[in-house]
Amino acid sequence: MAIVEVKDLSYKYDKTPVIENISFQVNKGTFLAVAGPNGAGKSTLLKLLSSIIAPTMGTIIIDSENIADYKSHQLAKKIAVVRQEFVPVFGFTVLETVMMARTPYFSSGGFESKTDRQIVNDALKATETEQFANRQLAQLSGGERQRVFIARALAQNTPILLLDEPTSYLDLRHQVQIYDLLKMMQVEKGKTIISVTHDINLAGQYCDEVLLISEQTDYIIGPPKNIFSVENLEKTFQVSGFSGKIGTESFFLPLGKFARDNQPPTA
Amino acid sequence: MSLLTPKKLALRILIASLLLVALMAICSMIGTEDISFKNIFGDHENGGINPDYKIYVHIRVPRIILAAIIGAALACSGVVFQGLLRNPLADPYILGISSGAGLGAILAVVAGVNFTILGHSPMAVFAFAGALSTVWLVWFIGKLTGRMHVTGLLLAGVVVNAFFSAMIMFITSVAKSDQVFSTIFWLMGNMSEQSFLVLWLSAGFVIAGIVCLFLLSGQLNAISFGEIDAKNMGINTARTQTIAFAVAALITAIAVSLSGLIGFVGLIIPHAIRLIFGPDHRQLIPLSAISAAAFLVAADTLARVVVAPAQLPVGVVTAIIGGPFFLVLLVKYSRKAGIWQS
């Protein structure tokens, strides 16, 4: 059953089209990767899906209701967003940061209930961030901080998670940790995950479906093994590459000029 | 794991309020004239009004209440502007209130306007109008730059401030020196006697404003992480920003019209409270208000007595005491934790 339906979606920034006539749907409990070159409109699509910006044309249906009909606090109970890793200006602790996700659920008194505390504790445990609950975000590494922001999204207790390049700036170990965590959220908690990514190899390994956007109007959607073919990737990213298999996992290695010529650069 | 609870917050507010009241009581007994409690409430020898009572009730207490109101207003708007603009250097005057108030005041003097509203001089009335008009102008220009973009708003504030400051300098250059002297002295930050009506009205507006900002504190916490994050957490950011900016600007304009420009309070007190208790606006707003009230009461008392019988501009005292005090806090607590990050 579709939990996200995008119909003929278009978005123009000033008069420049960023996204044109995209339609797709995401079923409940699916892990969808959104890939494509810079400027293809991936992050814009995420902003449209989280109602940060409104479409120029077309509709987005979230859980059978038009996104435009949701009030902000209602939508916050359906969709949580994790953006790229960042350090906030002021020194909030991990616990305070994750608790902030409960804001749409707070009573008018503005303080958290026992239930809120329990949900936050569960989110901290699930992301293995409880050991630094009282530390400030600025004191954590990039990978730890990103786990905290995922914990915050979990504490928001929504059926849909949107992520904007959650592993950019992270080293390989932390990239894998984040993807393991997301997969666990999908499998154990039944979350629908939509993640913008540049890492097609990790996306191919973890995601059920891929939306590959080449240009504003050119996109394909389907299982990674169909979408991440050498032809599709070379055409989309305008790069030559090499594809292979390790065990059951496929990979794509982009080849630079010197690798293609099989010659090292000379001075 | 520690989180702010209503009980913890109420206890902190209670303790801080009791300390403020105690400080106000002590400061009310300090001044160039020696007065005693016994004389204040005792009968006068000749049957008339006791002079100690007159000094206490009509001069000292109103001035102390005034200092407390202004301190609370400046600190709260400092907290709010820092949070909304996500800029630790933001102070209550960041959106051009200082230059707007200054321009208003100097125009009133140069134009020879001669009327009073609720006992307020035309300088104060024009300063109030100038401050609010400038904030509106900055807000309007900020909106034109995009959807209430923080950078646009900040730059608009800087440019309007610079432009109005240049206008002030121009008028100062061409006006008679005795005309502008009083404005410049007033702009340095001075407490002056106010009628009880003005005092209570101002107190009412400032307290209502602080309560309003406190009610927005959960939303302000979320906005500290950025507008998009706050929206994703279900906050109606446009509404929160509009109300918070308007209320903070209004209480700052009230403070400026009462006392001129008192620097440092709105910048250092919020940071001091943030360093000690953390950045949660639910306690940052009330504790900053109470602490800044205490700080300005103490600073004004010093301003009254240090060079008696003359008086120092209170803005001078706040900078002299506030600067080193804040640096001590900064070094002590920043070592403990990475408080601010770029």
Coordinates of C-alpha atoms in Angstrom, one line a residue:
Chain A
M1 CA 0.0 0.0 0.0
A2 CA 1.4 3.4 -1.0
I3 CA 2.2 5.8 1.8
V4 CA 3.7 8.4 -0.4
E5 CA 2.2 9.2 -3.8
V6 CA 3.8 11.8 -6.1
K7 CA 1.7 12.9 -9.0
D8 CA 2.9 15.1 -11.9
L9 CA 5.1 17.0 -9.6
S10 CA 6.8 20.2 -10.9
Y11 CA 8.8 22.9 -9.1
K12 CA 10.2 26.0 -10.5
Y13 CA 12.7 28.3 -8.7
D14 CA 11.9 31.7 -10.1
K15 CA 11.3 30.7 -13.7
T16 CA 13.9 27.9 -13.8
P17 CA 12.4 24.4 -13.7
V18 CA 14.0 22.3 -11.0
I19 CA 11.7 19.3 -11.2
E20 CA 9.2 18.6 -14.0
N21 CA 6.4 16.1 -14.1
I22 CA 7.7 13.5 -11.7
S23 CA 5.3 10.8 -10.6
F24 CA 6.1 7.8 -8.4
Q25 CA 4.8 6.1 -5.3
V26 CA 6.5 4.5 -2.3
N27 CA 4.9 1.6 -0.5
K28 CA 4.8 1.4 3.3
G29 CA 8.0 0.0 4.8
T30 CA 10.1 0.6 1.6
F31 CA 13.6 1.9 1.7
L32 CA 13.9 4.2 -1.4
A33 CA 17.2 5.8 -2.4
V34 CA 17.0 9.0 -4.5
A35 CA 20.2 9.3 -6.6
G36 CA 21.4 11.6 -9.4
P37 CA 23.9 14.2 -10.3
N38 CA 24.2 17.5 -8.6
G39 CA 21.5 19.9 -9.5
A40 CA 19.1 17.2 -10.6
G41 CA 16.6 18.3 -8.0
K42 CA 17.0 15.5 -5.3
S43 CA 17.2 17.8 -2.3
T44 CA 14.4 19.9 -3.8
L45 CA 12.3 16.8 -4.0
L46 CA 12.9 16.1 -0.3
K47 CA 11.9 19.7 0.6
L48 CA 8.7 19.2 -1.4
L49 CA 8.0 15.9 0.3
S50 CA 8.5 17.6 3.7
S51 CA 6.4 20.6 2.7
I52 CA 9.2 23.1 3.3
I53 CA 8.4 24.4 -0.2
A54 CA 5.2 24.0 -2.2
P55 CA 5.0 22.5 -5.6
T56 CA 4.4 24.7 -8.7
M57 CA 2.2 21.9 -10.1
G58 CA 1.1 18.5 -9.1
T59 CA 0.2 16.8 -5.8
I60 CA 1.9 14.9 -3.0
I61 CA -0.3 12.4 -1.1
I62 CA 1.0 11.4 2.3
D63 CA -0.9 8.6 4.0
S64 CA -4.0 9.1 1.7
E65 CA -4.1 12.9 2.4
N66 CA -2.9 15.8 0.3
I67 CA 0.2 17.2 1.9
A68 CA -1.2 20.7 1.4
D69 CA -4.1 19.9 3.8
Y70 CA -1.8 19.0 6.7
K71 CA -1.1 21.5 9.4
S72 CA 2.6 21.7 10.3
H73 CA 2.2 19.9 13.6
Q74 CA 0.1 17.1 11.9
L75 CA 2.7 16.6 9.2
A76 CA 5.4 16.4 11.9
K77 CA 3.6 13.3 13.1
K78 CA 3.9 11.7 9.7
I79 CA 7.3 12.7 8.4
A80 CA 10.6 13.2 10.2
V81 CA 13.6 14.6 8.4
V82 CA 17.3 14.1 8.9
R83 CA 19.4 16.6 7.0
Q84 CA 23.1 16.7 6.4
E85 CA 25.3 16.6 9.5
F86 CA 25.7 20.0 11.1
V87 CA 26.6 21.6 14.4
P88 CA 24.0 23.9 15.9
V89 CA 25.0 27.4 17.1
F90 CA 24.1 26.9 20.8
G91 CA 25.2 24.1 23.1
F92 CA 22.2 21.8 23.3
T93 CA 22.9 18.4 24.8
V94 CA 22.1 15.2 23.0
L95 CA 19.1 14.5 25.3
E96 CA 17.7 18.0 24.8
T97 CA 18.2 17.7 21.0
V98 CA 16.4 14.4 20.8
M99 CA 13.6 15.5 23.2
M100 CA 13.0 18.4 20.8
A101 CA 11.5 15.9 18.4
R102 CA 8.6 15.5 20.8
T103 CA 7.6 19.2 20.4
P104 CA 4.6 18.3 18.3
Y105 CA 3.4 16.0 21.0
F106 CA 4.0 18.4 24.0
S107 CA 1.0 19.5 26.0
S108 CA 0.3 23.2 26.2
G109 CA 2.6 23.4 29.3
G110 CA 5.5 22.9 27.0
F111 CA 7.1 20.1 29.0
E112 CA 7.6 16.5 28.1
S113 CA 5.5 13.7 29.6
K114 CA 6.6 10.3 30.9
T115 CA 5.7 8.8 27.5
D116 CA 7.9 11.4 25.7
R117 CA 10.8 10.4 28.0
Q118 CA 10.3 6.7 27.3
I119 CA 10.2 7.3 23.5
V120 CA 13.3 9.4 23.7
N121 CA 15.1 6.8 25.8
D122 CA 14.1 4.1 23.2
A123 CA 15.4 6.3 20.4
L124 CA 18.7 6.8 22.2
K125 CA 19.1 3.1 22.8
A126 CA 18.2 2.2 19.2
T127 CA 20.9 4.5 17.9
E128 CA 23.4 3.7 20.6
T129 CA 23.7 7.3 21.6
E130 CA 22.5 7.0 25.2
Q131 CA 26.0 7.0 26.6
F132 CA 26.5 10.6 25.6
A133 CA 23.0 11.8 26.3
N134 CA 24.3 14.6 28.5
R135 CA 27.1 15.7 26.2
Q136 CA 26.8 18.6 23.9
L137 CA 26.4 18.0 20.2
A138 CA 29.5 20.0 19.5
Q139 CA 31.6 17.5 21.5
L140 CA 30.6 14.6 19.3
S141 CA 32.2 13.3 16.1
G142 CA 30.3 13.8 12.8
G143 CA 29.2 10.1 12.8
E144 CA 27.9 10.3 16.4
R145 CA 26.1 13.6 15.7
Q146 CA 24.4 12.1 12.7
R147 CA 23.3 9.2 14.9
V148 CA 21.8 11.7 17.3
F149 CA 19.9 13.4 14.5
I150 CA 18.6 10.0 13.4
A151 CA 17.6 9.4 17.1
R152 CA 15.7 12.7 17.0
A153 CA 13.9 11.6 13.8
L154 CA 13.0 8.3 15.5
A155 CA 11.8 10.1 18.6
Q156 CA 9.4 12.0 16.4
N157 CA 7.7 8.7 16.0
T158 CA 6.7 9.0 12.4
P159 CA 6.0 6.3 9.8
I160 CA 8.1 8.1 7.2
L161 CA 11.8 9.1 7.5
L162 CA 13.3 11.5 4.9
L163 CA 17.1 11.8 4.8
D164 CA 19.2 14.3 2.8
E165 CA 22.6 12.7 2.2
P166 CA 22.9 11.3 5.7
T167 CA 26.4 9.9 5.2
S168 CA 28.1 12.9 3.5
Y169 CA 31.2 13.9 5.4
L170 CA 31.3 10.6 7.2
D171 CA 34.1 8.0 6.9
L172 CA 33.4 4.5 5.6
R173 CA 32.8 2.9 9.0
H174 CA 30.3 5.6 10.0
Q175 CA 28.6 5.4 6.6
V176 CA 28.0 1.7 7.1
Q177 CA 26.9 2.3 10.7
I178 CA 24.3 4.8 9.5
Y179 CA 23.0 2.5 6.8
D180 CA 22.8 -0.5 9.2
L181 CA 20.8 1.7 11.6
L182 CA 18.4 2.8 8.8
K183 CA 17.9 -0.8 7.6
M184 CA 17.2 -1.8 11.2
M185 CA 14.6 1.0 11.4
Q186 CA 13.0 -0.2 8.2
V187 CA 13.0 -3.9 9.2
E188 CA 12.2 -3.7 12.9
K189 CA 10.0 -0.6 13.1
G190 CA 8.5 -0.8 9.6
K191 CA 9.5 2.7 8.7
T192 CA 9.3 4.0 5.2
I193 CA 12.7 5.5 4.4
I194 CA 13.4 7.9 1.5
S195 CA 17.1 8.9 1.4
V196 CA 18.9 11.2 -1.0
T197 CA 22.4 9.8 -1.6
H198 CA 25.5 10.0 -3.8
D199 CA 26.7 6.6 -2.7
I200 CA 25.2 4.3 -5.2
N201 CA 27.1 1.2 -3.9
L202 CA 25.7 1.6 -0.4
A203 CA 22.3 2.4 -1.8
G204 CA 22.4 -0.7 -4.0
Q205 CA 23.2 -2.8 -1.0
Y206 CA 20.6 -1.5 1.5
C207 CA 17.7 0.0 -0.5
D208 CA 14.7 -1.8 -2.0
E209 CA 14.1 0.8 -4.7
V210 CA 16.0 3.5 -6.4
L211 CA 14.7 6.8 -8.0
L212 CA 17.4 7.9 -10.4
I213 CA 17.0 11.4 -11.6
S214 CA 19.1 12.5 -14.6
E215 CA 17.5 15.8 -15.4
Q216 CA 14.4 17.6 -14.3
T217 CA 12.1 15.5 -16.5
D218 CA 14.2 12.3 -16.9
Y219 CA 13.9 9.8 -14.2
I220 CA 13.6 6.0 -13.6
I221 CA 12.5 4.1 -10.6
G222 CA 12.8 0.4 -9.7
P223 CA 14.9 -2.1 -7.8
P224 CA 18.6 -1.3 -7.6
K225 CA 19.8 -4.2 -9.8
N226 CA 17.7 -2.8 -12.7
I227 CA 18.4 0.9 -12.1
F228 CA 22.1 0.8 -11.3
S229 CA 23.2 -0.7 -14.6
V230 CA 26.4 0.6 -16.1
E231 CA 24.5 2.1 -19.0
N232 CA 22.1 4.0 -16.7
L233 CA 24.8 5.2 -14.4
E234 CA 27.2 6.3 -17.2
K235 CA 24.4 8.2 -19.0
T236 CA 23.0 9.8 -15.8
F237 CA 26.4 10.9 -14.3
Q238 CA 28.2 11.4 -17.6
V239 CA 31.1 9.3 -16.4
S240 CA 32.7 6.0 -17.5
G241 CA 32.8 3.2 -15.0
F242 CA 33.4 -0.3 -14.3
S243 CA 30.9 -2.6 -12.7
G244 CA 31.4 -5.9 -11.1
K245 CA 30.1 -8.3 -8.4
I246 CA 31.5 -9.3 -5.0
G247 CA 29.5 -12.2 -3.8
T248 CA 25.9 -11.2 -4.4
E249 CA 26.5 -7.5 -4.2
S250 CA 27.0 -5.4 -7.4
F251 CA 29.3 -2.4 -7.4
F252 CA 30.1 0.4 -9.7
L253 CA 33.5 2.0 -9.8
P254 CA 33.7 5.3 -11.7
L255 CA 36.9 5.5 -13.7
G256 CA 38.8 8.8 -14.1
K257 CA 40.8 9.7 -17.2
F258 CA 44.1 8.2 -16.0
A259 CA 42.5 5.0 -14.9
R260 CA 40.7 4.6 -18.3
D261 CA 44.0 5.2 -20.1
N262 CA 45.7 2.9 -17.6
Q263 CA 48.5 5.4 -17.3
P264 CA 49.6 7.4 -14.2
P265 CA 49.5 11.2 -14.5
T266 CA 52.9 12.6 -15.5
A267 CA 54.3 16.0 -14.6
Chain B
M1 CA 20.0 11.8 32.4
S2 CA 19.0 15.4 33.2
L3 CA 16.3 17.4 31.6
L4 CA 14.5 20.6 32.7
T5 CA 11.4 19.7 34.7
P6 CA 8.7 22.2 35.7
K7 CA 9.7 21.7 39.3
K8 CA 13.3 22.4 38.7
L9 CA 12.4 25.5 36.7
A10 CA 10.0 26.8 39.2
L11 CA 12.6 26.4 42.0
R12 CA 15.2 28.2 40.0
I13 CA 12.8 31.1 39.2
L14 CA 11.8 31.3 42.8
I15 CA 15.3 31.4 44.2
A16 CA 16.4 34.0 41.5
S17 CA 13.3 36.1 42.3
L18 CA 14.0 36.1 46.0
L19 CA 17.6 37.1 45.4
L20 CA 16.3 39.9 43.1
V21 CA 13.9 41.2 45.7
A22 CA 16.6 41.1 48.4
L23 CA 19.0 43.0 46.1
M24 CA 16.4 45.6 45.3
A25 CA 15.7 46.1 49.0
I26 CA 19.4 46.5 49.7
C27 CA 19.9 48.9 46.8
S28 CA 16.9 51.0 47.8
M29 CA 18.8 51.9 51.0
I30 CA 21.9 53.0 49.1
G31 CA 22.3 56.5 47.8
T32 CA 23.7 59.9 48.2
E33 CA 21.3 60.6 51.0
D34 CA 21.4 58.4 54.1
I35 CA 18.0 57.1 54.9
S36 CA 16.8 54.4 57.4
F37 CA 13.8 52.1 57.5
K38 CA 12.9 53.5 60.9
N39 CA 12.6 57.1 59.5
I40 CA 10.9 56.0 56.2
F41 CA 7.9 54.6 58.0
G42 CA 8.1 56.7 61.1
D43 CA 6.3 60.0 61.8
H44 CA 7.9 63.2 60.8
E45 CA 8.8 65.5 63.7
N46 CA 6.8 68.4 62.4
G47 CA 3.8 66.3 61.3
G48 CA 4.5 66.7 57.5
I49 CA 5.7 64.0 55.1
N50 CA 8.9 62.4 56.2
P51 CA 11.8 63.3 53.8
D52 CA 13.1 59.8 54.0
Y53 CA 9.8 58.5 52.9
K54 CA 9.8 60.9 50.0
I55 CA 13.2 59.8 48.9
Y56 CA 12.4 56.2 49.3
V57 CA 9.0 56.0 47.8
H58 CA 9.1 58.7 45.2
I59 CA 12.8 58.5 44.0
R60 CA 14.6 55.3 44.9
V61 CA 11.9 52.6 44.6
P62 CA 10.6 53.9 41.2
R63 CA 14.1 54.1 39.9
I64 CA 14.9 50.6 41.1
I65 CA 11.8 49.2 39.6
L66 CA 12.6 51.0 36.4
A67 CA 16.1 49.5 36.3
A68 CA 14.6 46.1 36.9
I69 CA 12.1 46.5 34.0
I70 CA 14.7 47.7 31.6
G71 CA 17.2 45.0 32.5
A72 CA 14.5 42.3 32.1
A73 CA 13.3 43.7 28.7
L74 CA 16.8 44.0 27.2
A75 CA 17.9 40.6 28.3
C76 CA 14.8 38.9 27.0
S77 CA 15.0 40.5 23.6
G78 CA 18.7 39.7 23.5
V79 CA 17.8 36.0 24.1
V80 CA 15.2 36.1 21.5
F81 CA 17.2 37.8 18.8
Q82 CA 20.2 35.5 19.4
G83 CA 17.9 32.5 19.1
L84 CA 15.9 33.7 16.1
L85 CA 18.9 34.9 14.2
R86 CA 21.1 31.9 15.4
N87 CA 23.8 34.5 16.1
P88 CA 25.5 34.7 19.4
L89 CA 26.5 38.3 18.7
A90 CA 22.9 39.5 18.3
D91 CA 21.8 42.0 20.9
P92 CA 18.5 43.9 21.4
Y93 CA 19.8 46.6 19.0
I94 CA 20.8 44.4 16.1
L95 CA 17.9 45.3 13.9
G96 CA 18.7 49.0 14.0
I97 CA 16.7 49.9 17.1
S98 CA 19.7 51.9 18.5
S99 CA 20.1 54.1 15.4
G100 CA 16.4 54.4 14.9
A101 CA 15.9 55.5 18.5
G102 CA 18.9 57.9 18.2
L103 CA 17.6 59.5 15.0
G104 CA 14.1 59.9 16.5
A105 CA 15.5 61.5 19.6
I106 CA 17.8 63.9 17.8
L107 CA 15.1 64.9 15.3
A108 CA 12.8 65.7 18.2
V109 CA 15.5 68.0 19.8
V110 CA 16.6 69.7 16.5
A111 CA 13.0 70.2 15.4
G112 CA 12.2 71.8 18.8
V113 CA 9.2 69.6 19.4
N114 CA 7.6 70.5 22.6
F115 CA 5.0 68.2 24.1
T116 CA 4.8 65.3 26.5
I117 CA 2.9 62.0 26.4
L118 CA 2.3 60.5 29.9
G119 CA 5.1 62.7 31.2
H120 CA 7.5 61.5 28.6
S121 CA 9.7 64.1 26.9
P122 CA 9.4 64.4 23.1
M123 CA 12.9 62.9 22.9
A124 CA 11.7 59.6 24.5
V125 CA 8.5 59.6 22.5
F126 CA 10.3 60.1 19.2
A127 CA 12.9 57.6 20.2
F128 CA 10.2 55.0 20.8
A129 CA 8.6 55.8 17.4
G130 CA 12.0 55.8 15.7
A131 CA 12.9 52.4 17.2
L132 CA 9.7 50.7 16.2
S133 CA 9.7 52.2 12.7
T134 CA 13.3 51.1 12.1
V135 CA 12.5 47.5 13.1
W136 CA 9.5 47.5 10.8
L137 CA 11.7 48.9 8.0
V138 CA 14.4 46.3 8.6
W139 CA 11.8 43.5 8.8
F140 CA 10.3 44.7 5.5
I141 CA 13.6 44.9 3.7
G142 CA 14.6 41.5 5.2
K143 CA 11.4 40.0 3.7
L144 CA 12.1 41.4 0.3
T145 CA 15.4 39.6 0.3
G146 CA 13.7 36.2 0.5
R147 CA 11.4 34.3 2.8
M148 CA 12.5 36.0 6.0
H149 CA 16.0 34.9 5.5
V150 CA 18.1 35.4 8.6
T151 CA 21.1 36.7 6.6
G152 CA 18.9 39.1 4.7
L153 CA 17.5 40.4 8.0
L154 CA 20.9 40.8 9.6
L155 CA 22.3 42.6 6.6
A156 CA 19.3 44.9 6.4
G157 CA 19.8 45.7 10.1
V158 CA 23.5 46.5 9.5
V159 CA 22.8 48.7 6.5
V160 CA 19.9 50.6 8.1
N161 CA 21.9 51.0 11.3
A162 CA 24.8 52.4 9.3
F163 CA 22.6 54.7 7.2
F164 CA 20.7 56.1 10.3
S165 CA 24.0 56.5 12.2
A166 CA 25.3 58.6 9.3
M167 CA 22.1 60.7 9.5
I168 CA 22.7 61.2 13.2
M169 CA 26.3 62.3 12.6
F170 CA 25.1 64.7 9.8
I171 CA 22.5 66.3 12.1
T172 CA 25.0 66.4 14.9
S173 CA 27.5 68.2 12.6
V174 CA 25.0 70.9 11.5
A175 CA 23.0 71.4 14.7
K176 CA 23.9 73.6 17.6
S177 CA 26.1 71.8 20.1
D178 CA 23.9 72.5 23.1
Q179 CA 21.0 70.9 21.2
V180 CA 22.7 67.7 20.5
F181 CA 24.6 67.3 23.8
S182 CA 21.5 66.3 25.8
T183 CA 20.6 63.7 23.1
I184 CA 24.1 62.2 23.2
F185 CA 24.1 62.0 27.0
W186 CA 20.6 60.5 26.9
L187 CA 21.7 57.9 24.3
M188 CA 24.6 56.8 26.6
G189 CA 22.0 55.2 28.7
N190 CA 20.5 57.0 31.7
M191 CA 17.9 56.2 34.2
S192 CA 15.7 59.1 35.0
E193 CA 12.7 59.6 37.2
Q194 CA 9.4 58.4 35.6
S195 CA 5.9 58.9 36.7
F196 CA 4.2 56.0 38.4
L197 CA 1.8 55.7 35.5
V198 CA 4.6 55.3 33.0
L199 CA 6.3 52.9 35.3
W200 CA 3.4 50.6 35.8
L201 CA 2.4 50.8 32.2
S202 CA 5.9 49.9 31.1
A203 CA 6.1 47.2 33.7
G204 CA 2.8 45.8 32.5
F205 CA 3.9 45.7 28.8
V206 CA 7.3 44.3 29.5
I207 CA 6.0 41.6 31.8
A208 CA 3.3 40.7 29.3
G209 CA 5.9 40.6 26.6
I210 CA 8.2 38.3 28.6
V211 CA 5.3 36.0 29.4
C212 CA 4.5 35.9 25.7
L213 CA 8.1 35.1 24.8
F214 CA 8.2 32.4 27.5
L215 CA 5.2 30.7 25.9
L216 CA 7.1 30.6 22.7
S217 CA 10.2 29.1 24.3
G218 CA 9.7 25.6 23.0
Q219 CA 9.3 26.9 19.5
L220 CA 12.4 29.1 20.0
N221 CA 14.4 26.0 21.0
A222 CA 13.5 24.3 17.7
I223 CA 14.2 27.5 15.7
S224 CA 17.7 27.6 17.3
F225 CA 18.4 24.5 15.1
G226 CA 17.4 26.4 11.9
E227 CA 14.1 27.3 10.3
I228 CA 13.9 24.1 8.2
D229 CA 14.5 21.8 11.2
A230 CA 11.9 23.7 13.2
K231 CA 9.3 23.3 10.4
N232 CA 10.1 19.6 10.2
M233 CA 9.4 19.4 13.9
G234 CA 5.9 20.8 13.4
I235 CA 6.6 24.4 14.3
N236 CA 4.8 27.2 12.6
T237 CA 8.0 29.1 12.1
A238 CA 6.5 32.2 10.3
R239 CA 4.1 32.8 13.1
T240 CA 6.6 32.2 15.9
Q241 CA 9.2 34.5 14.2
T242 CA 6.7 37.2 13.6
I243 CA 5.4 37.2 17.2
A244 CA 8.8 36.9 18.8
F245 CA 10.4 39.6 16.7
A246 CA 7.5 42.0 17.3
V247 CA 7.4 41.4 21.0
A248 CA 11.2 41.6 21.4
A249 CA 11.3 44.8 19.4
L250 CA 8.4 46.3 21.3
I251 CA 9.9 45.7 24.8
T252 CA 13.3 46.9 23.5
A253 CA 11.7 50.1 22.2
I254 CA 10.0 50.6 25.6
A255 CA 13.4 50.2 27.3
V256 CA 15.1 52.5 24.9
S257 CA 12.5 55.2 25.3
L258 CA 12.8 55.0 29.1
S259 CA 16.5 55.0 29.5
G260 CA 18.4 55.5 26.2
L261 CA 20.8 52.9 25.0
I262 CA 22.2 50.7 27.7
G263 CA 24.7 48.4 26.2
F264 CA 26.0 45.0 27.2
V265 CA 22.9 43.8 29.3
G266 CA 21.1 42.2 26.4
L267 CA 24.3 40.6 25.1
I268 CA 26.1 39.3 28.2
I269 CA 23.3 38.3 30.5
P270 CA 21.8 35.8 28.1
H271 CA 25.2 34.3 27.4
A272 CA 26.0 34.1 31.1
I273 CA 22.8 32.3 31.8
R274 CA 23.4 30.0 28.8
L275 CA 26.9 29.2 30.0
I276 CA 25.6 28.3 33.5
F277 CA 22.2 26.7 32.8
G278 CA 22.3 25.7 29.1
P279 CA 20.5 27.1 26.0
D280 CA 16.9 25.8 26.8
H281 CA 14.8 28.9 26.2
R282 CA 12.2 27.7 28.8
Q283 CA 14.6 28.7 31.5
L284 CA 16.9 31.0 29.5
I285 CA 14.0 33.6 29.2
P286 CA 12.9 33.8 32.8
L287 CA 16.3 33.5 34.3
S288 CA 17.9 36.0 32.0
A289 CA 15.0 38.5 32.8
I290 CA 15.5 38.1 36.5
S291 CA 19.3 38.2 36.4
A292 CA 19.4 41.2 34.1
A293 CA 16.9 43.0 36.3
A294 CA 19.3 42.3 39.3
F295 CA 22.4 43.3 37.2
L296 CA 20.9 46.6 36.1
V297 CA 19.6 47.5 39.6
A298 CA 23.1 46.9 41.0
A299 CA 24.7 48.8 38.1
D300 CA 22.4 51.8 38.5
T301 CA 23.0 51.9 42.2
L302 CA 26.7 52.1 41.5
A303 CA 26.1 54.8 38.8
R304 CA 24.2 56.8 41.4
V305 CA 26.9 56.7 44.1
V306 CA 30.3 56.2 42.6
V307 CA 30.9 59.8 41.6
A308 CA 28.2 61.3 43.9
P309 CA 26.7 63.9 43.8
A310 CA 27.1 63.5 40.1
Q311 CA 25.8 60.4 38.3
L312 CA 27.5 58.2 35.8
P313 CA 25.5 57.0 32.7
V314 CA 24.4 53.5 33.7
G315 CA 25.6 52.2 30.3
V316 CA 29.2 53.0 31.3
V317 CA 28.8 51.0 34.5
T318 CA 27.2 48.0 32.7
A319 CA 30.1 47.8 30.3
I320 CA 32.8 48.3 33.0
I321 CA 31.4 45.6 35.3
G322 CA 29.8 43.4 32.7
G323 CA 32.8 43.0 30.4
P324 CA 35.3 41.4 32.9
F325 CA 32.5 39.5 34.7
F326 CA 31.5 37.9 31.4
L327 CA 35.0 37.1 30.4
V328 CA 35.5 35.2 33.7
L329 CA 32.4 33.2 33.0
L330 CA 33.4 32.6 29.4
V331 CA 36.8 31.1 30.3
K332 CA 35.4 29.1 33.2
Y333 CA 32.6 27.4 31.4
S334 CA 33.9 27.2 27.9
R335 CA 36.8 25.1 29.1
K336 CA 34.3 22.7 30.6
A337 CA 32.3 22.3 27.3
G338 CA 32.4 23.5 23.7
I339 CA 29.6 25.9 24.2
W340 CA 29.6 27.7 20.9
Q341 CA 30.4 26.3 17.5
S342 CA 30.5 28.0 14.2

